[in-house]
Amino acid sequence: MKLLFCFIFSSLLFGGFNQIYNGFGLDIGSNGSGIFITRQVTHESEYYSLNGEMRFYDIKASDETIVYNYYSGQYQSVGGKSLIMLPIFFGANYYPFIGQIENNFSPFLTARLGGVLSLDGEETGTFRERWKAPDTQISPGGFLGIGIDFKLVGQSSVSVMVGLELLPLNKKIDGMDDYSGTLIHISFNRRSK
């Protein structure tokens, strides 16, 4: 861990990062879905990049479903959880095939670590009643995966990643102490000028 910190610190200190990308996207996971914003700085060698992201992740219950209420004429969710996770991750992408693939895509390996703020609301009542005083906790988290950057016209790109999202908790929320699982991460990026 100290070696990784020294590498990142020295790289930032001595420069070499000249391409900045800002983006947003969708997360589709085994325990829920969400949206995120991201910022990535790419090294001039293009072999690696550093990134940071903030996510809004809505956790779903395994037995949650949508039913039609004939009395009100509306669809509603039943059996759900009132649980939101806000991961803030920092990490790096490594592009092992730079210069070896002639097309506009670049496969990469990625690792991200950070903290996760969990907000647990009441399971019943109106929206205001459920989120009036949620239980909160901060726990460590991370993501390990593989992906592909697809470079598009106009200095924009699309990144698709698949991997394992690590969301362990310090104490149980809604009967579980770990919401880790598979995650598909789709990001739409544009180069900052």
JSON list of C-alpha atoms in Angstrom, two decimals, residues 14-192:
[
{"chain": "A", "resi": 14, "resn": "PHE", "atom": "CA", "xyz": [6.43, 15.33, -11.23]},
{"chain": "A", "resi": 15, "resn": "GLY", "atom": "CA", "xyz": [3.56, 15.77, -13.68]},
{"chain": "A", "resi": 16, "resn": "GLY", "atom": "CA", "xyz": [3.08, 13.93, -16.93]},
{"chain": "A", "resi": 17, "resn": "PHE", "atom": "CA", "xyz": [-0.70, 13.97, -16.69]},
{"chain": "A", "resi": 18, "resn": "ASN", "atom": "CA", "xyz": [-1.92, 16.10, -19.58]},
{"chain": "A", "resi": 19, "resn": "GLN", "atom": "CA", "xyz": [-5.36, 14.72, -20.53]},
{"chain": "A", "resi": 20, "resn": "ILE", "atom": "CA", "xyz": [-8.35, 15.34, -18.26]},
{"chain": "A", "resi": 21, "resn": "TYR", "atom": "CA", "xyz": [-11.73, 13.67, -18.84]},
{"chain": "A", "resi": 22, "resn": "ASN", "atom": "CA", "xyz": [-14.99, 14.45, -17.02]},
{"chain": "A", "resi": 23, "resn": "GLY", "atom": "CA", "xyz": [-17.92, 12.07, -17.21]},
{"chain": "A", "resi": 24, "resn": "PHE", "atom": "CA", "xyz": [-21.12, 10.62, -15.85]},
{"chain": "A", "resi": 25, "resn": "GLY", "atom": "CA", "xyz": [-22.82, 7.28, -16.16]},
{"chain": "A", "resi": 26, "resn": "LEU", "atom": "CA", "xyz": [-24.90, 4.36, -14.97]},
{"chain": "A", "resi": 27, "resn": "ASP", "atom": "CA", "xyz": [-24.18, 1.53, -12.55]},
{"chain": "A", "resi": 28, "resn": "ILE", "atom": "CA", "xyz": [-26.11, -1.74, -12.76]},
{"chain": "A", "resi": 29, "resn": "GLY", "atom": "CA", "xyz": [-25.28, -4.13, -9.96]},
{"chain": "A", "resi": 30, "resn": "SER", "atom": "CA", "xyz": [-26.42, -7.33, -8.34]},
{"chain": "A", "resi": 31, "resn": "ASN", "atom": "CA", "xyz": [-27.76, -5.35, -5.34]},
{"chain": "A", "resi": 32, "resn": "GLY", "atom": "CA", "xyz": [-29.13, -2.25, -7.03]},
{"chain": "A", "resi": 33, "resn": "SER", "atom": "CA", "xyz": [-28.42, 0.48, -9.53]},
{"chain": "A", "resi": 34, "resn": "GLY", "atom": "CA", "xyz": [-27.32, 4.07, -9.59]},
{"chain": "A", "resi": 35, "resn": "ILE", "atom": "CA", "xyz": [-25.64, 7.01, -11.27]},
{"chain": "A", "resi": 36, "resn": "PHE", "atom": "CA", "xyz": [-22.22, 8.61, -10.86]},
{"chain": "A", "resi": 37, "resn": "ILE", "atom": "CA", "xyz": [-19.90, 11.44, -11.87]},
{"chain": "A", "resi": 38, "resn": "THR", "atom": "CA", "xyz": [-16.22, 10.89, -12.58]},
{"chain": "A", "resi": 39, "resn": "ARG", "atom": "CA", "xyz": [-12.96, 12.67, -13.38]},
{"chain": "A", "resi": 40, "resn": "GLN", "atom": "CA", "xyz": [-9.96, 10.98, -14.94]},
{"chain": "A", "resi": 41, "resn": "VAL", "atom": "CA", "xyz": [-6.44, 12.23, -15.65]},
{"chain": "A", "resi": 42, "resn": "THR", "atom": "CA", "xyz": [-4.41, 10.25, -18.16]},
{"chain": "A", "resi": 43, "resn": "HIS", "atom": "CA", "xyz": [-0.62, 10.08, -18.15]},
{"chain": "A", "resi": 44, "resn": "GLU", "atom": "CA", "xyz": [1.14, 11.21, -21.33]},
{"chain": "A", "resi": 45, "resn": "SER", "atom": "CA", "xyz": [2.40, 7.65, -21.89]},
{"chain": "A", "resi": 46, "resn": "GLU", "atom": "CA", "xyz": [-1.29, 6.55, -21.99]},
{"chain": "A", "resi": 47, "resn": "TYR", "atom": "CA", "xyz": [-0.39, 3.36, -20.05]},
{"chain": "A", "resi": 48, "resn": "TYR", "atom": "CA", "xyz": [-2.24, 4.46, -16.93]},
{"chain": "A", "resi": 49, "resn": "SER", "atom": "CA", "xyz": [-4.68, 7.02, -15.60]},
{"chain": "A", "resi": 50, "resn": "LEU", "atom": "CA", "xyz": [-5.84, 8.15, -12.19]},
{"chain": "A", "resi": 51, "resn": "ASN", "atom": "CA", "xyz": [-9.52, 8.67, -11.46]},
{"chain": "A", "resi": 52, "resn": "GLY", "atom": "CA", "xyz": [-12.00, 9.68, -8.84]},
{"chain": "A", "resi": 53, "resn": "GLU", "atom": "CA", "xyz": [-15.75, 9.20, -8.76]},
{"chain": "A", "resi": 54, "resn": "MET", "atom": "CA", "xyz": [-18.78, 9.79, -6.61]},
{"chain": "A", "resi": 55, "resn": "ARG", "atom": "CA", "xyz": [-21.76, 7.43, -6.91]},
{"chain": "A", "resi": 56, "resn": "PHE", "atom": "CA", "xyz": [-25.42, 7.44, -5.87]},
{"chain": "A", "resi": 57, "resn": "TYR", "atom": "CA", "xyz": [-26.39, 3.80, -5.45]},
{"chain": "A", "resi": 58, "resn": "ASP", "atom": "CA", "xyz": [-29.99, 2.69, -4.68]},
{"chain": "A", "resi": 59, "resn": "ILE", "atom": "CA", "xyz": [-29.97, -0.73, -3.00]},
{"chain": "A", "resi": 60, "resn": "LYS", "atom": "CA", "xyz": [-32.84, -3.09, -3.87]},
{"chain": "A", "resi": 61, "resn": "ALA", "atom": "CA", "xyz": [-34.23, -5.97, -1.82]},
{"chain": "A", "resi": 62, "resn": "SER", "atom": "CA", "xyz": [-34.03, -9.47, -3.28]},
{"chain": "A", "resi": 63, "resn": "ASP", "atom": "CA", "xyz": [-37.83, -9.85, -3.08]},
{"chain": "A", "resi": 64, "resn": "GLU", "atom": "CA", "xyz": [-38.71, -6.32, -4.25]},
{"chain": "A", "resi": 65, "resn": "THR", "atom": "CA", "xyz": [-41.27, -6.16, -7.06]},
{"chain": "A", "resi": 66, "resn": "ILE", "atom": "CA", "xyz": [-43.65, -3.69, -8.70]},
{"chain": "A", "resi": 67, "resn": "VAL", "atom": "CA", "xyz": [-47.40, -4.34, -8.48]},
{"chain": "A", "resi": 68, "resn": "TYR", "atom": "CA", "xyz": [-50.49, -2.56, -9.80]},
{"chain": "A", "resi": 69, "resn": "ASN", "atom": "CA", "xyz": [-52.77, -1.10, -7.13]},
{"chain": "A", "resi": 70, "resn": "TYR", "atom": "CA", "xyz": [-56.34, -1.36, -8.51]},
{"chain": "A", "resi": 71, "resn": "TYR", "atom": "CA", "xyz": [-57.68, 1.01, -5.82]},
{"chain": "A", "resi": 72, "resn": "SER", "atom": "CA", "xyz": [-55.41, 3.93, -6.74]},
{"chain": "A", "resi": 73, "resn": "GLY", "atom": "CA", "xyz": [-54.76, 2.97, -10.37]},
{"chain": "A", "resi": 74, "resn": "GLN", "atom": "CA", "xyz": [-51.00, 3.34, -9.81]},
{"chain": "A", "resi": 75, "resn": "TYR", "atom": "CA", "xyz": [-47.99, 1.03, -9.90]},
{"chain": "A", "resi": 76, "resn": "GLN", "atom": "CA", "xyz": [-46.08, 0.76, -6.64]},
{"chain": "A", "resi": 77, "resn": "SER", "atom": "CA", "xyz": [-43.05, -1.04, -5.28]},
{"chain": "A", "resi": 78, "resn": "VAL", "atom": "CA", "xyz": [-43.54, -3.63, -2.52]},
{"chain": "A", "resi": 79, "resn": "GLY", "atom": "CA", "xyz": [-41.00, -5.45, -0.39]},
{"chain": "A", "resi": 80, "resn": "GLY", "atom": "CA", "xyz": [-38.33, -2.80, -0.94]},
{"chain": "A", "resi": 81, "resn": "LYS", "atom": "CA", "xyz": [-35.55, -1.34, 1.16]},
{"chain": "A", "resi": 82, "resn": "SER", "atom": "CA", "xyz": [-34.96, 2.31, 1.92]},
{"chain": "A", "resi": 83, "resn": "LEU", "atom": "CA", "xyz": [-31.19, 2.13, 1.58]},
{"chain": "A", "resi": 84, "resn": "ILE", "atom": "CA", "xyz": [-28.88, 4.46, -0.33]},
{"chain": "A", "resi": 85, "resn": "MET", "atom": "CA", "xyz": [-25.11, 4.16, -0.59]},
{"chain": "A", "resi": 86, "resn": "LEU", "atom": "CA", "xyz": [-22.82, 7.01, -1.63]},
{"chain": "A", "resi": 87, "resn": "PRO", "atom": "CA", "xyz": [-19.37, 5.59, -2.51]},
{"chain": "A", "resi": 88, "resn": "ILE", "atom": "CA", "xyz": [-16.50, 7.98, -3.13]},
{"chain": "A", "resi": 89, "resn": "PHE", "atom": "CA", "xyz": [-13.65, 6.08, -4.81]},
{"chain": "A", "resi": 90, "resn": "PHE", "atom": "CA", "xyz": [-10.16, 6.96, -6.05]},
{"chain": "A", "resi": 91, "resn": "GLY", "atom": "CA", "xyz": [-8.09, 4.62, -8.17]},
{"chain": "A", "resi": 92, "resn": "ALA", "atom": "CA", "xyz": [-6.21, 3.88, -11.36]},
{"chain": "A", "resi": 93, "resn": "ASN", "atom": "CA", "xyz": [-6.65, 2.25, -14.74]},
{"chain": "A", "resi": 94, "resn": "TYR", "atom": "CA", "xyz": [-3.81, 0.31, -16.40]},
{"chain": "A", "resi": 95, "resn": "TYR", "atom": "CA", "xyz": [-3.85, -0.03, -20.21]},
{"chain": "A", "resi": 96, "resn": "PRO", "atom": "CA", "xyz": [-1.52, -2.97, -21.09]},
{"chain": "A", "resi": 97, "resn": "PHE", "atom": "CA", "xyz": [-2.07, -2.93, -24.88]},
{"chain": "A", "resi": 98, "resn": "ILE", "atom": "CA", "xyz": [-1.25, 0.68, -25.82]},
{"chain": "A", "resi": 99, "resn": "GLY", "atom": "CA", "xyz": [0.20, 0.74, -29.35]},
{"chain": "A", "resi": 100, "resn": "GLN", "atom": "CA", "xyz": [-0.69, -2.91, -30.02]},
{"chain": "A", "resi": 101, "resn": "ILE", "atom": "CA", "xyz": [-4.34, -2.48, -31.06]},
{"chain": "A", "resi": 102, "resn": "GLU", "atom": "CA", "xyz": [-5.01, -0.40, -34.17]},
{"chain": "A", "resi": 103, "resn": "ASN", "atom": "CA", "xyz": [-8.67, 0.47, -33.56]},
{"chain": "A", "resi": 104, "resn": "ASN", "atom": "CA", "xyz": [-10.33, 3.06, -31.35]},
{"chain": "A", "resi": 105, "resn": "PHE", "atom": "CA", "xyz": [-10.69, 0.91, -28.23]},
{"chain": "A", "resi": 106, "resn": "SER", "atom": "CA", "xyz": [-8.37, 0.28, -25.31]},
{"chain": "A", "resi": 107, "resn": "PRO", "atom": "CA", "xyz": [-8.83, -2.59, -22.81]},
{"chain": "A", "resi": 108, "resn": "PHE", "atom": "CA", "xyz": [-7.76, -1.87, -19.22]},
{"chain": "A", "resi": 109, "resn": "LEU", "atom": "CA", "xyz": [-7.57, -3.20, -15.67]},
{"chain": "A", "resi": 110, "resn": "THR", "atom": "CA", "xyz": [-8.90, -1.04, -12.86]},
{"chain": "A", "resi": 111, "resn": "ALA", "atom": "CA", "xyz": [-8.82, -0.82, -9.06]},
{"chain": "A", "resi": 112, "resn": "ARG", "atom": "CA", "xyz": [-10.54, 1.78, -6.88]},
{"chain": "A", "resi": 113, "resn": "LEU", "atom": "CA", "xyz": [-10.72, 2.30, -3.12]},
{"chain": "A", "resi": 114, "resn": "GLY", "atom": "CA", "xyz": [-12.50, 4.72, -0.86]},
{"chain": "A", "resi": 115, "resn": "GLY", "atom": "CA", "xyz": [-15.28, 5.25, 1.61]},
{"chain": "A", "resi": 116, "resn": "VAL", "atom": "CA", "xyz": [-19.01, 4.51, 1.45]},
{"chain": "A", "resi": 117, "resn": "LEU", "atom": "CA", "xyz": [-21.66, 6.57, 3.22]},
{"chain": "A", "resi": 118, "resn": "SER", "atom": "CA", "xyz": [-24.77, 4.44, 3.83]},
{"chain": "A", "resi": 119, "resn": "LEU", "atom": "CA", "xyz": [-28.16, 6.03, 4.56]},
{"chain": "A", "resi": 120, "resn": "ASP", "atom": "CA", "xyz": [-30.83, 3.66, 5.91]},
{"chain": "A", "resi": 121, "resn": "GLY", "atom": "CA", "xyz": [-34.36, 5.06, 6.05]},
{"chain": "A", "resi": 122, "resn": "GLU", "atom": "CA", "xyz": [-37.53, 3.56, 7.50]},
{"chain": "A", "resi": 123, "resn": "GLU", "atom": "CA", "xyz": [-39.19, 0.87, 5.37]},
{"chain": "A", "resi": 124, "resn": "THR", "atom": "CA", "xyz": [-42.77, 2.19, 5.61]},
{"chain": "A", "resi": 125, "resn": "GLY", "atom": "CA", "xyz": [-44.51, 5.54, 5.48]},
{"chain": "A", "resi": 126, "resn": "THR", "atom": "CA", "xyz": [-44.39, 8.51, 3.17]},
{"chain": "A", "resi": 127, "resn": "PHE", "atom": "CA", "xyz": [-41.13, 9.63, 1.59]},
{"chain": "A", "resi": 128, "resn": "ARG", "atom": "CA", "xyz": [-40.70, 12.32, 4.22]},
{"chain": "A", "resi": 129, "resn": "GLU", "atom": "CA", "xyz": [-41.41, 9.90, 7.10]},
{"chain": "A", "resi": 130, "resn": "ARG", "atom": "CA", "xyz": [-38.95, 7.31, 5.75]},
{"chain": "A", "resi": 131, "resn": "TRP", "atom": "CA", "xyz": [-36.08, 9.77, 5.26]},
{"chain": "A", "resi": 132, "resn": "LYS", "atom": "CA", "xyz": [-36.69, 12.12, 8.22]},
{"chain": "A", "resi": 133, "resn": "ALA", "atom": "CA", "xyz": [-33.85, 10.70, 10.38]},
{"chain": "A", "resi": 134, "resn": "PRO", "atom": "CA", "xyz": [-31.97, 7.94, 8.51]},
{"chain": "A", "resi": 135, "resn": "ASP", "atom": "CA", "xyz": [-29.34, 5.78, 10.21]},
{"chain": "A", "resi": 136, "resn": "THR", "atom": "CA", "xyz": [-25.91, 6.49, 8.75]},
{"chain": "A", "resi": 137, "resn": "GLN", "atom": "CA", "xyz": [-22.54, 4.79, 8.73]},
{"chain": "A", "resi": 138, "resn": "ILE", "atom": "CA", "xyz": [-19.26, 5.17, 6.88]},
{"chain": "A", "resi": 139, "resn": "SER", "atom": "CA", "xyz": [-17.36, 2.06, 5.83]},
{"chain": "A", "resi": 140, "resn": "PRO", "atom": "CA", "xyz": [-14.52, 1.22, 3.42]},
{"chain": "A", "resi": 141, "resn": "GLY", "atom": "CA", "xyz": [-15.27, 0.02, -0.10]},
{"chain": "A", "resi": 142, "resn": "GLY", "atom": "CA", "xyz": [-13.75, -0.58, -3.48]},
{"chain": "A", "resi": 143, "resn": "PHE", "atom": "CA", "xyz": [-14.03, -1.90, -7.02]},
{"chain": "A", "resi": 144, "resn": "LEU", "atom": "CA", "xyz": [-11.86, -4.35, -8.99]},
{"chain": "A", "resi": 145, "resn": "GLY", "atom": "CA", "xyz": [-12.53, -5.00, -12.64]},
{"chain": "A", "resi": 146, "resn": "ILE", "atom": "CA", "xyz": [-11.73, -4.95, -16.33]},
{"chain": "A", "resi": 147, "resn": "GLY", "atom": "CA", "xyz": [-13.01, -2.62, -19.00]},
{"chain": "A", "resi": 148, "resn": "ILE", "atom": "CA", "xyz": [-12.74, -1.08, -22.43]},
{"chain": "A", "resi": 149, "resn": "ASP", "atom": "CA", "xyz": [-12.51, 2.58, -23.45]},
{"chain": "A", "resi": 150, "resn": "PHE", "atom": "CA", "xyz": [-14.18, 3.33, -26.79]},
{"chain": "A", "resi": 151, "resn": "LYS", "atom": "CA", "xyz": [-12.83, 6.59, -28.22]},
{"chain": "A", "resi": 152, "resn": "LEU", "atom": "CA", "xyz": [-15.39, 8.58, -30.22]},
{"chain": "A", "resi": 153, "resn": "VAL", "atom": "CA", "xyz": [-15.28, 11.63, -32.49]},
{"chain": "A", "resi": 154, "resn": "GLY", "atom": "CA", "xyz": [-15.01, 15.00, -30.79]},
{"chain": "A", "resi": 155, "resn": "GLN", "atom": "CA", "xyz": [-12.64, 14.00, -27.96]},
{"chain": "A", "resi": 156, "resn": "SER", "atom": "CA", "xyz": [-15.29, 11.99, -26.16]},
{"chain": "A", "resi": 157, "resn": "SER", "atom": "CA", "xyz": [-15.32, 8.35, -25.10]},
{"chain": "A", "resi": 158, "resn": "VAL", "atom": "CA", "xyz": [-17.45, 5.63, -23.59]},
{"chain": "A", "resi": 159, "resn": "SER", "atom": "CA", "xyz": [-16.02, 3.32, -20.92]},
{"chain": "A", "resi": 160, "resn": "VAL", "atom": "CA", "xyz": [-17.60, 0.00, -20.03]},
{"chain": "A", "resi": 161, "resn": "MET", "atom": "CA", "xyz": [-16.35, -1.88, -16.95]},
{"chain": "A", "resi": 162, "resn": "VAL", "atom": "CA", "xyz": [-17.37, -5.15, -15.34]},
{"chain": "A", "resi": 163, "resn": "GLY", "atom": "CA", "xyz": [-16.12, -6.26, -11.98]},
{"chain": "A", "resi": 164, "resn": "LEU", "atom": "CA", "xyz": [-16.60, -6.86, -8.30]},
{"chain": "A", "resi": 165, "resn": "GLU", "atom": "CA", "xyz": [-17.86, -4.00, -6.16]},
{"chain": "A", "resi": 166, "resn": "LEU", "atom": "CA", "xyz": [-16.83, -4.32, -2.51]},
{"chain": "A", "resi": 167, "resn": "LEU", "atom": "CA", "xyz": [-19.41, -2.82, -0.13]},
{"chain": "A", "resi": 168, "resn": "PRO", "atom": "CA", "xyz": [-18.89, -4.31, 3.34]},
{"chain": "A", "resi": 169, "resn": "LEU", "atom": "CA", "xyz": [-20.57, -2.58, 6.28]},
{"chain": "A", "resi": 170, "resn": "ASN", "atom": "CA", "xyz": [-19.40, -1.94, 9.85]},
{"chain": "A", "resi": 171, "resn": "LYS", "atom": "CA", "xyz": [-22.78, -3.08, 11.23]},
{"chain": "A", "resi": 172, "resn": "LYS", "atom": "CA", "xyz": [-25.85, -4.77, 9.73]},
{"chain": "A", "resi": 173, "resn": "ILE", "atom": "CA", "xyz": [-28.38, -2.77, 7.74]},
{"chain": "A", "resi": 174, "resn": "ASP", "atom": "CA", "xyz": [-31.67, -4.46, 6.80]},
{"chain": "A", "resi": 175, "resn": "GLY", "atom": "CA", "xyz": [-30.32, -7.84, 7.88]},
{"chain": "A", "resi": 176, "resn": "MET", "atom": "CA", "xyz": [-27.10, -7.78, 5.81]},
{"chain": "A", "resi": 177, "resn": "ASP", "atom": "CA", "xyz": [-23.57, -6.69, 6.64]},
{"chain": "A", "resi": 178, "resn": "ASP", "atom": "CA", "xyz": [-22.17, -6.90, 3.08]},
{"chain": "A", "resi": 179, "resn": "TYR", "atom": "CA", "xyz": [-23.71, -5.59, -0.14]},
{"chain": "A", "resi": 180, "resn": "SER", "atom": "CA", "xyz": [-20.79, -6.57, -2.38]},
{"chain": "A", "resi": 181, "resn": "GLY", "atom": "CA", "xyz": [-21.50, -8.04, -5.79]},
{"chain": "A", "resi": 182, "resn": "THR", "atom": "CA", "xyz": [-21.05, -7.84, -9.53]},
{"chain": "A", "resi": 183, "resn": "LEU", "atom": "CA", "xyz": [-21.28, -4.41, -11.14]},
{"chain": "A", "resi": 184, "resn": "ILE", "atom": "CA", "xyz": [-21.57, -3.12, -14.72]},
{"chain": "A", "resi": 185, "resn": "HIS", "atom": "CA", "xyz": [-20.26, 0.44, -14.92]},
{"chain": "A", "resi": 186, "resn": "ILE", "atom": "CA", "xyz": [-20.98, 2.53, -18.07]},
{"chain": "A", "resi": 187, "resn": "SER", "atom": "CA", "xyz": [-19.37, 5.97, -18.31]},
{"chain": "A", "resi": 188, "resn": "PHE", "atom": "CA", "xyz": [-19.80, 8.73, -20.92]},
{"chain": "A", "resi": 189, "resn": "ASN", "atom": "CA", "xyz": [-16.69, 10.96, -20.90]},
{"chain": "A", "resi": 190, "resn": "ARG", "atom": "CA", "xyz": [-15.60, 14.17, -22.57]},
{"chain": "A", "resi": 191, "resn": "ARG", "atom": "CA", "xyz": [-12.09, 15.59, -22.65]},
{"chain": "A", "resi": 192, "resn": "SER", "atom": "CA", "xyz": [-11.67, 18.87, -20.78]}
]
